[in-house]
Amino acid sequence: MTEVPVSRIRNFSIVAHIDHGKSTLADRLLQYTGTVADRDMKEQFLDNMELERERGITIKLQAARMDYRARDGREYVINLIDTPGHVDFSYEVSRSLVACEGALLVVDASQGVEAQTLANVYLALENNLEILPVLNKIDLPGAEPERVAAEIEEIIGLDCSEAILASAKEGIGIEDILEAIVQKVPPPADTVDKPLRALIFDSYYDSYRGVIVYFRVMDGRIAKGDRVKLMASGKEYEIDELGVLAPTQVQVNELHAGEVGYFAASIKAVGDARVGDTITLAKQPASEPWPGYAEAKPMVFCGLFPTDAAQFPDLREALDRLRLNDAALSYEPETSSAMGFGFRCGFLGLLHMEIVQERLEREFDLDLITTAPSVVYRVTKIDGEVLYIDNPSALPDPQYREMIEEPYVKVEMIAPENFVGTLMELGQSRRGEFKDMRYLAQGRTTLVYELPLAEVVTDFFDQMKSRSRGYASMEYQLVGYRKNELVRLDVLINGDRVDSLAAIVHRDKAYYVGRALVEKLKELIPRHQFKIPIQAAIGSRVVASEQIPALRKDVLAKCYGGDISRKKKLLKKQAAGKKRMKSIGTVDVPQSAFMAVLKLGSEGGS
Amino acid sequence: MGPQTARGVDRDWWRRAARSAYVHVPFCRRRCFYCDFPIAVVGEFRPVRGGDPSGPPDPLAPKVPLSGENSGAIAQYVTLLGQEIETVAAQGRSSSNASNSLEPLETVFFGGGTPSLLSPEQLGFILGLLDRHWGIAAGAEVAIEMDPGTFDRAKLADFVAAGINRVSLGVQAFEDELLAACGRSHRCADVDRAVAAIAAVDLNNWSLDLIAGLPHQTIERWRWGLERAIALGPPHLSVYDLTVEPGTPFGKWYEAGCAPLPSDRATAEMYRCASEVLRGAGYHHYEISNYARSGFECRHNRVYWHNRPYYGFGMGAASHLGGGRFTRPRNRAAYGDWVAGGCAIAADPTTETDRLLETLMLGLRLAAGLSVATLRDRFGPAAIAAIETVLKPHRDRGLVVALDDRGTALDPTIALGDSDRIALTDPEGFLLSNQVLSDCFEALG
């Protein structure tokens, strides 16, 4: 690799909704510039996690360096910094946008702007990026580039007169895109002479080399063998290996301002080299870190329990290993009377949670029980102490509480206007506060609600999709905590309070949730030799109750010749069912009851 | 019952040679709506009643075999059955294993299906084979299931002449509507004729089968049916409970406990009612589903409940030999292939745990329960301690009792190990027996 002048560097990312063709476009750019030979091309080169390939979405971002000889005859180095498409990772997105001067806004010309695109475009605008609109999939029969261009102008306020018409699939418009990047995206500031500041925009754990850090040099130079300091963590490391991503790792000796690369320095966990941290030289440190560093805070929590208690140590090890690679994952051991030993885990959002669960099951071969997701409540006690509670059973009793606050999010939904009614119903039923509605071009509407996060983390997304027959898209962002009339709804089985069935709900919904809970439990708890009352209560006030009648008869009084094998099988099955049950006092409750109830807790009242 | 020898684990009790044989006769005139047994419907029958023989056949009308002859299918089956019996006898003769030695049979049971569809000659052929190879012990119980409407006095006399000395009569109900609702092929009038035939041949050892929990059955009609049954004077009664099995017409039409089937509460009440009424009439409720006057308990079935070995012959029949249980193929073609292939018995090897659980699940069906000494001899003192623990809550609740040597219930504070026998209580322990047994399976399995 020869040294490249800063003026010939272009750093950009791609902002797009899922399925709008970001990965395919990236593939074409790599092919067109000869970065990846055609024969090495596999679908969606940048998404190299199995899960990503399967879902066709980008979870962990990657980067690629391309050499491009432009029409002006000059050689340019173009770095594509890929961003995760999902809002759960918006912090990572914002860090990778900081590392760029421009962004391609890729919109499906047959569909239009979606909510996720919006959120990321706004992030790009906040970072003063040059945004180049690309209307993709123009080869499709339903493509309406004019309409979509008008929509972009209307919603985002972006000039689309020079929007590029492209089809990544068919290879149309690829050169135009590269030319636009060279001509319109500004080169990085030439700050090669300043003290080193490099911004970490991603990292992953490699079992041989330790953490591999992806960075963009903002100022100065970085070389192999340098002793560097991470300004937020304060830790120092010596760089063992330095290189660029072409897109496979190619070692180099030095990188300077404007360039994008990776290094390895025997760092043990990604938590030690967090996204957003600034790298500087230990000997001549920069005076200030690059602004904007924040530690990712988990927003959504759930309990993870091994189905087989013997797998608990394996689950711990798997989480430890995942954390090497995922600084945003948090977990602590939890014991549940119903499910035994497990972990309470914190995630950036729902997709993050789903990904972690799937990776645990797929990559570590664990069989897991997942409790319904919950959020963190802020509880102020009478004595002024403030507690953060993510487990309903830990909520102090009412006499000690001054107030409970819950996290709220702003949800933006975009949908065809004929679904507005049903989506508004959804918003209202989830305690949403209507904020705004705007008509976009061609009968599409954006709806803005502020909702408690607790109402969103359950099945809001699925509901929105099913109510809109798949047409609506959504995005959410945290807007802070709000005080609400929240109560702890307890469940009593045969008079015993069951911690793992407790829920924090709004007072107005307590009756409906309670009713649904006791009805479901009645269905799932087998009859015993005695009557079992099941109650839902707020404090000492019962809001709903049911009763499981006593078992009257459980006998095999059938003529069966000498063939006892079926009777034996029946008893074995019954015994296996009993083994999986948890005793609450004298009542055996099947695990399925806990699971179904946890699911139902989320649907209650909707 | 336990060995009279000094205490010590009796390791080989389950290896003893079988002295009982079950013979399955799968043919029926039609399939009852609740039945999931391995049976085959034999088609060549004509209606006997229902007036004009040239008129349209009434599908529910009772039918009997064409006179003098039953279907070729039965004859073919009897040939196969004979081959199986010969093959098993030859295997036993060439085996050095004590479990396989050919000892005279103490009990033989023809079950079905409808074994009374056999001709006396066919029955005699099978019994002759058993007698030739094993010998039928003097005083052996030779029992057969017979359905009303399939035999008359002459045929029964021929059966008795062939060696039958016990009949189990499939009456099931005393109301024609109920019989029709079950898809039974007989009617009440057939029952009266059958009972008269039994009396006429002086067969004093017979049993009457009833089913509780039929569609639209009420507790009042059930009680009335029990009284009808008692009036017929059988020395033995089997009272079964309708089980709705998947794959049967009832399985498609009905859900257990839901109308038109009686509720769980009602069928539990029917069970209690049977126990009370029949015991009141002098019957001994000696097993969950069985009642007898003293001395008329079914000896063959007691072999099952005592977890002793037995042969099984015929399609779908189960055998229990050398600790291994094996069920023969359940359809005729597969059974034929199996016989042609040399009757290989592929029983899973049993473990000590299997044998303990089987001993418990079978023995606790008996009112007399299980001998603690025998359990200790066979499974050791640790097993007694484990059983003690798992049965404790059930003793406290009154479902299980420990008895002393005179059959008196002991206070639950007295350790099971210090008692003579353990048993389920009648009727509450019997009614919830699966709860007790599944706890045993959970704790000991």
mmCIF file of C-alpha atoms in Angstrom, chain A residues 8 21 46 80 193 198 210 235 291 305 312 334 382-383 415 469 489 493 509 554 562 582:
data_model
loop_
_atom_site.group_PDB
_atom_site.id
_atom_site.type_symbol
_atom_site.label_atom_id
_atom_site.label_comp_id
_atom_site.label_asym_id
_atom_site.label_seq_id
_atom_site.Cartn_x
_atom_site.Cartn_y
_atom_site.Cartn_z
ATOM 1 C CA ARG A 8 -7.589 11.616 -2.422
ATOM 2 C CA GLY A 21 -30.327 -3.141 -1.329
ATOM 3 C CA LEU A 46 -19.723 -7.470 4.111
ATOM 4 C CA LEU A 80 -16.909 2.246 2.833
ATOM 5 C CA ASP A 193 0.562 16.865 11.702
ATOM 6 C CA ALA A 198 -8.256 7.788 16.046
ATOM 7 C CA GLY A 210 -7.217 -10.575 20.908
ATOM 8 C CA LYS A 235 -5.465 1.651 29.177
ATOM 9 C CA PRO A 291 -16.239 14.160 21.339
ATOM 10 C CA PHE A 305 -32.545 -19.819 31.907
ATOM 11 C CA PHE A 312 -26.031 -23.340 33.704
ATOM 12 C CA GLU A 334 -30.518 -14.589 38.720
ATOM 13 C CA ILE A 382 -40.096 8.026 50.487
ATOM 14 C CA ASP A 383 -36.651 8.583 51.979
ATOM 15 C CA ALA A 415 -47.519 3.363 6.647
ATOM 16 C CA ARG A 469 -50.240 -6.350 6.570
ATOM 17 C CA LEU A 489 -49.511 -7.010 40.138
ATOM 18 C CA ILE A 493 -51.405 -19.584 43.809
ATOM 19 C CA LYS A 509 -54.676 -2.148 32.969
ATOM 20 C CA ASP A 554 -57.009 -40.313 37.518
ATOM 21 C CA GLY A 562 -51.447 -58.354 29.277
ATOM 22 C CA LYS A 582 -42.004 -26.321 40.093
#
